[in-house]
mmCIF file of C-alpha atoms in Angstrom:
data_model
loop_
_atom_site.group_PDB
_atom_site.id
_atom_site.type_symbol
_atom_site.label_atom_id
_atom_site.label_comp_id
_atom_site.label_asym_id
_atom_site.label_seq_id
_atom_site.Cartn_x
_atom_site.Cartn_y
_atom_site.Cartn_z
ATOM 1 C CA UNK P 1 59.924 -192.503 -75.390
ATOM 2 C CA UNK P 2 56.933 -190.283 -73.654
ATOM 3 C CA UNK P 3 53.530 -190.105 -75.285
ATOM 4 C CA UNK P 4 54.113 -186.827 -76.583
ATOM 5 C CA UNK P 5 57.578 -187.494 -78.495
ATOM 6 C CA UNK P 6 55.622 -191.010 -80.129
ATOM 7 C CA UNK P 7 52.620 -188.563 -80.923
ATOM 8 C CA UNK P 8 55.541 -186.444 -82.953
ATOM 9 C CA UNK P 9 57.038 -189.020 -84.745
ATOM 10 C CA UNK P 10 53.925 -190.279 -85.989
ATOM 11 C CA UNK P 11 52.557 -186.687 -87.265
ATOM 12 C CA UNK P 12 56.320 -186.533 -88.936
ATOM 13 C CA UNK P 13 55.612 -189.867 -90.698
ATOM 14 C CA UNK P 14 51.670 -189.015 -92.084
ATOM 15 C CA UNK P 15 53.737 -186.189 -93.621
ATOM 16 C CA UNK P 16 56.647 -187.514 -94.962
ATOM 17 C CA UNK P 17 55.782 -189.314 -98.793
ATOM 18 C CA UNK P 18 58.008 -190.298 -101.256
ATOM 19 C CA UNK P 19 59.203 -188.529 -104.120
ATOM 20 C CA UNK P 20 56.853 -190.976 -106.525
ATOM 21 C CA UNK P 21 53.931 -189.805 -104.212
ATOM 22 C CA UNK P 22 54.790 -186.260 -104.711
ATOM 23 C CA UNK P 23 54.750 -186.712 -108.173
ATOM 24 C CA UNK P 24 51.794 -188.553 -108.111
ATOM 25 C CA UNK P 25 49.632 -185.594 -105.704
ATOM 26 C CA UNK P 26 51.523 -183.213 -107.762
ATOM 27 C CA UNK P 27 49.652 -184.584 -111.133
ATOM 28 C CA UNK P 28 46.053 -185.260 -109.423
ATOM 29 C CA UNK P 29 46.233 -181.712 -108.226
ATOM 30 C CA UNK P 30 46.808 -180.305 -112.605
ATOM 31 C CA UNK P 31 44.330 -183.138 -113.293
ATOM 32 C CA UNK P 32 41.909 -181.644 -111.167
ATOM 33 C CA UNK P 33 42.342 -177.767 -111.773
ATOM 34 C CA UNK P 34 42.402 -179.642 -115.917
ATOM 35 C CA UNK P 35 39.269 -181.040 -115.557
ATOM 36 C CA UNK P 36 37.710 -178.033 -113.934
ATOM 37 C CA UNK P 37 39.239 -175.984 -116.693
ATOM 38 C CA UNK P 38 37.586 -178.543 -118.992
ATOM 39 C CA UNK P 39 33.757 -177.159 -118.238
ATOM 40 C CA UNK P 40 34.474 -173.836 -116.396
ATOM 41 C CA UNK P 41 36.001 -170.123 -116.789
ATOM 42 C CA UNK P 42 39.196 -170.016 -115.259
ATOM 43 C CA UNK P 43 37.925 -167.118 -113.195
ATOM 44 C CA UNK P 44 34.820 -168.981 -111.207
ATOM 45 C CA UNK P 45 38.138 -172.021 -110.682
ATOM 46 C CA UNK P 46 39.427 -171.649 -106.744
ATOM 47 C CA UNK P 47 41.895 -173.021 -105.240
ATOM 48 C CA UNK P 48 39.917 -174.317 -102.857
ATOM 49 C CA UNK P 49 37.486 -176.464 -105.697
ATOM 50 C CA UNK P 50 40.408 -177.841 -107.030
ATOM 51 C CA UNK P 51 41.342 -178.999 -103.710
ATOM 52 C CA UNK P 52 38.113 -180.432 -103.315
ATOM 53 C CA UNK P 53 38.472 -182.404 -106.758
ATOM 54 C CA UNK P 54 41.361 -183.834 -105.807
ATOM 55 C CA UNK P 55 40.672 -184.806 -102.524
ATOM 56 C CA UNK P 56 42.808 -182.426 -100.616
ATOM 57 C CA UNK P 57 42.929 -179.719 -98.442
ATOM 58 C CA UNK P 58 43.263 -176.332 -99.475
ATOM 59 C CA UNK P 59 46.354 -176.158 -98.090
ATOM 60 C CA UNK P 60 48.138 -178.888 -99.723
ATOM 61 C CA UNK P 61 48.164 -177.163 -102.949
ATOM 62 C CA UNK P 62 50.569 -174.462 -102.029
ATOM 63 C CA UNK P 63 52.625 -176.987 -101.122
ATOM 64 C CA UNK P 64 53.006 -177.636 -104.721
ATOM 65 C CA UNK P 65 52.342 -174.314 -106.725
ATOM 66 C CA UNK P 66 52.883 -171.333 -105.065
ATOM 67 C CA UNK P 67 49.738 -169.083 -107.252
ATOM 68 C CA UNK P 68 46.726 -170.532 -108.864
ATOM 69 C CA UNK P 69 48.631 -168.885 -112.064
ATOM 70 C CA UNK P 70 51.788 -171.021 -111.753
ATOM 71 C CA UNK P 71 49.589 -173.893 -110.997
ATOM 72 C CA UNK P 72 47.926 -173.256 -114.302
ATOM 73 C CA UNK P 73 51.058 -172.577 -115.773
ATOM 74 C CA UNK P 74 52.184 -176.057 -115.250
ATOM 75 C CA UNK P 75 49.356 -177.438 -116.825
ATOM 76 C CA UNK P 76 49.983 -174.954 -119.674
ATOM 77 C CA UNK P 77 53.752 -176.431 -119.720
ATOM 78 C CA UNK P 78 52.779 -180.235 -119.434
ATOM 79 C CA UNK P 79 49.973 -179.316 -122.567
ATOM 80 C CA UNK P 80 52.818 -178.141 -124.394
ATOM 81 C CA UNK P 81 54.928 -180.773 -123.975
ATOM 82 C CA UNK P 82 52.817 -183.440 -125.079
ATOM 83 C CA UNK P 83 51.903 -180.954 -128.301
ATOM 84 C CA UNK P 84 55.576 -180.728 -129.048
ATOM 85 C CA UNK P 85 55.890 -184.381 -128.587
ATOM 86 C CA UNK P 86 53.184 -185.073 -130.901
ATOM 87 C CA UNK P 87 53.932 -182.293 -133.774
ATOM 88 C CA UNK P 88 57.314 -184.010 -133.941
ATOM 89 C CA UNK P 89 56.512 -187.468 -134.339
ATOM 90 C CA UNK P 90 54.403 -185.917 -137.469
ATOM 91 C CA UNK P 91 57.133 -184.678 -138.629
ATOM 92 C CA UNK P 92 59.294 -186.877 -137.987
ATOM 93 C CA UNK P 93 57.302 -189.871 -139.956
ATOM 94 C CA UNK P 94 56.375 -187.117 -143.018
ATOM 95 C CA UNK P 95 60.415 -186.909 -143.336
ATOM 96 C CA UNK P 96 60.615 -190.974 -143.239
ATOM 97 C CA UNK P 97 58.537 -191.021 -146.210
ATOM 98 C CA UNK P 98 59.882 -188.220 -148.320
ATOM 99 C CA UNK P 99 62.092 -185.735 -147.765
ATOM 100 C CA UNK P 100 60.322 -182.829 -147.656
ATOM 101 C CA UNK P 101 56.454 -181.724 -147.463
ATOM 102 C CA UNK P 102 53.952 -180.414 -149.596
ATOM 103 C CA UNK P 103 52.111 -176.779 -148.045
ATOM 104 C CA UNK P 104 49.201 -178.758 -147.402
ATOM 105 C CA UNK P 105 50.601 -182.034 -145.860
ATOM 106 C CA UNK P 106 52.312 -179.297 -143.464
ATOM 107 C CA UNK P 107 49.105 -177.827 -142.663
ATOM 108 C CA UNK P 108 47.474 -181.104 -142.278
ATOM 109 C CA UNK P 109 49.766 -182.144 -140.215
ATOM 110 C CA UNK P 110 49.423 -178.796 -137.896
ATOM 111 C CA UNK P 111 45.681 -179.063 -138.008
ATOM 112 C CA UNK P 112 45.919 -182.937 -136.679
ATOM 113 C CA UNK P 113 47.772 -181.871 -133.457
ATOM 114 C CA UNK P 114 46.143 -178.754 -132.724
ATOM 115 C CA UNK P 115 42.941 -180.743 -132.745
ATOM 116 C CA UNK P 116 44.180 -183.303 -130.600
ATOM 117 C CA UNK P 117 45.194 -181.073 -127.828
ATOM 118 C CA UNK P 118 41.945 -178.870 -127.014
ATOM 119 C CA UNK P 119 43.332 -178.478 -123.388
ATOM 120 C CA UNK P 120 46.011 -176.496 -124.905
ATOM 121 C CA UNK P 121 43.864 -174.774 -127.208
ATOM 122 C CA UNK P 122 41.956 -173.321 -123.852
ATOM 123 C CA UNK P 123 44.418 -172.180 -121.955
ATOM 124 C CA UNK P 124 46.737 -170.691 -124.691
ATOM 125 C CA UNK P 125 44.170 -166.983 -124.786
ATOM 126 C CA UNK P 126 45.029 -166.980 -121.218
ATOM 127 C CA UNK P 127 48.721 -167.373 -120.831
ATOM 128 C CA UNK P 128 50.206 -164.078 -121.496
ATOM 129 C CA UNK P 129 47.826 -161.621 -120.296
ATOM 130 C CA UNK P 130 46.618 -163.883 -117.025
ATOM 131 C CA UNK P 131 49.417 -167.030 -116.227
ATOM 132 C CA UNK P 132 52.448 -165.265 -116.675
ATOM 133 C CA UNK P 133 51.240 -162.378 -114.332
ATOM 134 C CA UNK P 134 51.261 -163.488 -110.887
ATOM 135 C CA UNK P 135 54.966 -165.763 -111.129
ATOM 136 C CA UNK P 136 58.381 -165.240 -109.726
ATOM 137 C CA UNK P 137 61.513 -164.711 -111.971
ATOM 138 C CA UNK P 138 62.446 -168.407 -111.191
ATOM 139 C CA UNK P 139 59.063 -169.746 -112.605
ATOM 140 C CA UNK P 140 59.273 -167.354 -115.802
ATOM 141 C CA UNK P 141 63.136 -168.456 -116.551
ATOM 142 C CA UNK P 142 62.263 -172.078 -116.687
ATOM 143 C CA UNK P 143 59.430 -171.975 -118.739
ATOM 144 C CA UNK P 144 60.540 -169.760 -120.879
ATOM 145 C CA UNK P 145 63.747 -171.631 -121.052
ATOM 146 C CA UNK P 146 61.859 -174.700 -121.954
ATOM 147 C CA UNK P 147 59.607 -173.470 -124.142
ATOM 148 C CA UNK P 148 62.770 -172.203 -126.289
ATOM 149 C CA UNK P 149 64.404 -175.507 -126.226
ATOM 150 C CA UNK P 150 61.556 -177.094 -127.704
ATOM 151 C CA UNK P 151 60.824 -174.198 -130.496
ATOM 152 C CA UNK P 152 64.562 -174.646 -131.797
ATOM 153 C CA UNK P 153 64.227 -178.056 -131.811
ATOM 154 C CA UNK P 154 60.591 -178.517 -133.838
ATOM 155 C CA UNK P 155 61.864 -175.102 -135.603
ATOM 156 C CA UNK P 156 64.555 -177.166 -137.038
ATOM 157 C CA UNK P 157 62.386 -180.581 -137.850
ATOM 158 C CA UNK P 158 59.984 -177.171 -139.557
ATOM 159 C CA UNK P 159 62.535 -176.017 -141.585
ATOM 160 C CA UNK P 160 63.487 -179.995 -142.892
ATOM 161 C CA UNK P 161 60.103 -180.150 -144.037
ATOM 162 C CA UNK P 162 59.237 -176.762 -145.722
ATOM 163 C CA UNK P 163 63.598 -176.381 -147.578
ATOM 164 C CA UNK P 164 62.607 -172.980 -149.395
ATOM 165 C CA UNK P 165 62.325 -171.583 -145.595
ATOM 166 C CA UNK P 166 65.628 -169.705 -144.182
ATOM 167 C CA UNK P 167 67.506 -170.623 -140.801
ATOM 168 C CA UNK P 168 65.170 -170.008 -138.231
ATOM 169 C CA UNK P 169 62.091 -169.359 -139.630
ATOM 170 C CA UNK P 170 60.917 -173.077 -138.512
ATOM 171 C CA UNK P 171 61.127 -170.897 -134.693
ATOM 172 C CA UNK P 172 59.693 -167.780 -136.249
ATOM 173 C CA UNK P 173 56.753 -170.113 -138.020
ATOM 174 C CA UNK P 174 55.692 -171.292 -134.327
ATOM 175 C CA UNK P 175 55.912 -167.907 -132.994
ATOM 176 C CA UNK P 176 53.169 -166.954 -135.916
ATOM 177 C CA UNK P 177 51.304 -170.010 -135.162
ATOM 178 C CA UNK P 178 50.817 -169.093 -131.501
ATOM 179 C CA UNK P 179 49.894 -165.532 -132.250
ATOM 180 C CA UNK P 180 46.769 -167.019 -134.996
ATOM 181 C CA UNK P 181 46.082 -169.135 -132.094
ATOM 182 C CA UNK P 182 45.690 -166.600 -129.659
ATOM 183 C CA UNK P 183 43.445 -164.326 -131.816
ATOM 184 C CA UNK P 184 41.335 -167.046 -133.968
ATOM 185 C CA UNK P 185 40.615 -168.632 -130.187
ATOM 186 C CA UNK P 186 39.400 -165.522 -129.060
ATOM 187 C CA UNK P 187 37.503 -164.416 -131.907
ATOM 188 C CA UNK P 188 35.486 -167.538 -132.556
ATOM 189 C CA UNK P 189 34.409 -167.764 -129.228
ATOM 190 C CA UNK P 190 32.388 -164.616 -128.079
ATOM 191 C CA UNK P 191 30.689 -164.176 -124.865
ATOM 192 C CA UNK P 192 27.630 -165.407 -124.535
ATOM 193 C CA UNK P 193 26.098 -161.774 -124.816
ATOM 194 C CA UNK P 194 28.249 -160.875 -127.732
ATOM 195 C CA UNK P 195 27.031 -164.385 -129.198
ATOM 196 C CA UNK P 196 23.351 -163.704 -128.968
ATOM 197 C CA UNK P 197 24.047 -160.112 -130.615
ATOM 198 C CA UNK P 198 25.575 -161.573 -133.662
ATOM 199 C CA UNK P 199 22.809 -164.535 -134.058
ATOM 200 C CA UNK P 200 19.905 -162.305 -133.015
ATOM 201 C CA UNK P 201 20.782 -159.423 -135.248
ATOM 202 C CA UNK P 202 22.353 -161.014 -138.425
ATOM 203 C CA UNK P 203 25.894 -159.704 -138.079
ATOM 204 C CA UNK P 204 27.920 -163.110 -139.661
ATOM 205 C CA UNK P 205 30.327 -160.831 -140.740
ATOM 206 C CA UNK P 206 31.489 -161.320 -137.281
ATOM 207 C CA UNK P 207 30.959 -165.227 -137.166
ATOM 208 C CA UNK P 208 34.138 -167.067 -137.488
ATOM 209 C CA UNK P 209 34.781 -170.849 -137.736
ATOM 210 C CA UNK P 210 38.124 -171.630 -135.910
ATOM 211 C CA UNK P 211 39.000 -175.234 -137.424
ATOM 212 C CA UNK P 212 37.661 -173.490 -140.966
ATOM 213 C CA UNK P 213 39.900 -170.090 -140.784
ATOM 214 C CA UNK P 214 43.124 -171.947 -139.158
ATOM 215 C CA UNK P 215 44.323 -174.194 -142.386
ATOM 216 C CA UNK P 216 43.323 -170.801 -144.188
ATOM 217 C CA UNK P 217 45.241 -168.841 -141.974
ATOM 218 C CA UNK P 218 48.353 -170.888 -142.000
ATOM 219 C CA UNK P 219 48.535 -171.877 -145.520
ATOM 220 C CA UNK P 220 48.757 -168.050 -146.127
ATOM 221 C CA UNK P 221 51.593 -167.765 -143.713
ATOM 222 C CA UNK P 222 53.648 -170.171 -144.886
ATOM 223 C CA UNK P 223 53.293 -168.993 -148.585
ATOM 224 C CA UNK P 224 53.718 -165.815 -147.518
ATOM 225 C CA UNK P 225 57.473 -167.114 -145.851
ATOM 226 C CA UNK P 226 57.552 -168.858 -148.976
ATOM 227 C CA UNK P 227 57.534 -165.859 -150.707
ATOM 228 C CA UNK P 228 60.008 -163.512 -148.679
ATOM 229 C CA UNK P 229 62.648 -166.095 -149.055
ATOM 230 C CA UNK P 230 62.791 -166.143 -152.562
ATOM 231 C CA UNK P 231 63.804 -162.621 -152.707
#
């Protein structure tokens, strides 16, 4: 073997890892755009300084996610899934002890995992009008796909809990949910400018508390179902 083809082989083998080391560069790379995310805008994140947090070149990350959207996405996607995860094992052990919920002991129980996730909480204002903008059909299909899987299937553990709700308003309930999310985020958390207008100038009318307004919000919405499905 000449110099040269030995010089080959050995560039081949730096780049070939294993699948477990994919997976592995794959999750440093959402831990570092998460962590980012954790003190920063999404717009003042690169590419390139979440590269640098995870100790790779610029580069590497298309590799793995084609737009700094779908990489953002994922993260969205992997939030979610430990959220669904969690919501269900609440109501899962609520159902062991009785067989159905209380309105409040529902909320409770929403409040608990919505405030355990504040990753998700951030990046939920952002994922329709920025994530989902700048992906291929393939990437929309499978998230979309999974993130109907998994409303059907806590829509359904929903609906065990709260029996006066019809079939498929467990689905519809999480469709509301992400819709208060969307706008209490949003509205309790002004830009800095808009912030200092409402403190300087005494305009709490515009003030909002999001962990206050959210039990509020949903306990209305679920009497609300309550209500329709008497009719």
């Amino acid at each position: 073997m000449t110099s040269g083809q030995l010089g080959k082989v050995m560039v081949i083998k730096q780049r070939a890892i294993s699948s477990d080391e994919k997976l592995e560069r794959r999750e440093a790379i959402l831990n570092a755009a998460g962590e980012l995310f954790a003190g920063d805008d999404y717009h003042d994140i690169s590419i390139a300084s979440i590269a640098r947090k995870a100790g790779l070149a610029k580069g590497t990350i298309f590799l793995y996610f084609k737009t700094k959207e779908e990489l953002f996405l994922q993260l969205q996607i992997r939030e979610y899934k430990s959220w669904f995860e969690d919501i269900n094992r609440r109501l899962d052990t609520s159902l062991q002890h009785k067989k159905e919920s209380s309105i409040d002991e529902f909320v409770k129980n929403i409040m608990a995992s919505v405030g355990g996730h504040p990753m998700m909480i951030r990046l939920t204002p952002i994922l329709h009008v920025i994530l989902e903008r700048n992906i291929d059909y393939k990437t929309a299909l499978e998230f979309k796909s999974f993130l109907l899987s998994e409303i059907h299937t806590t829509g359904r553990l929903i609906e065990r809990c709260l029996p006066f709700l019809r079939k498929n308003d467990g689905s519809r309930f999480l469709l509301h949910l992400q819709v208060l999310l969307i706008g209490l985020i949003q509205l309790s958390r002004p830009a800095p400018i808009v912030k200092q207008v409402i403190e300087t100038e005494r305009m709490e009318v515009f003030q909002l508390n999001f962990e206050e307004k959210l039990p509020e919000m949903l306990a209305l919405l679920i009497n609300g179902m309550k209500a329709t499905g008497k009719r």
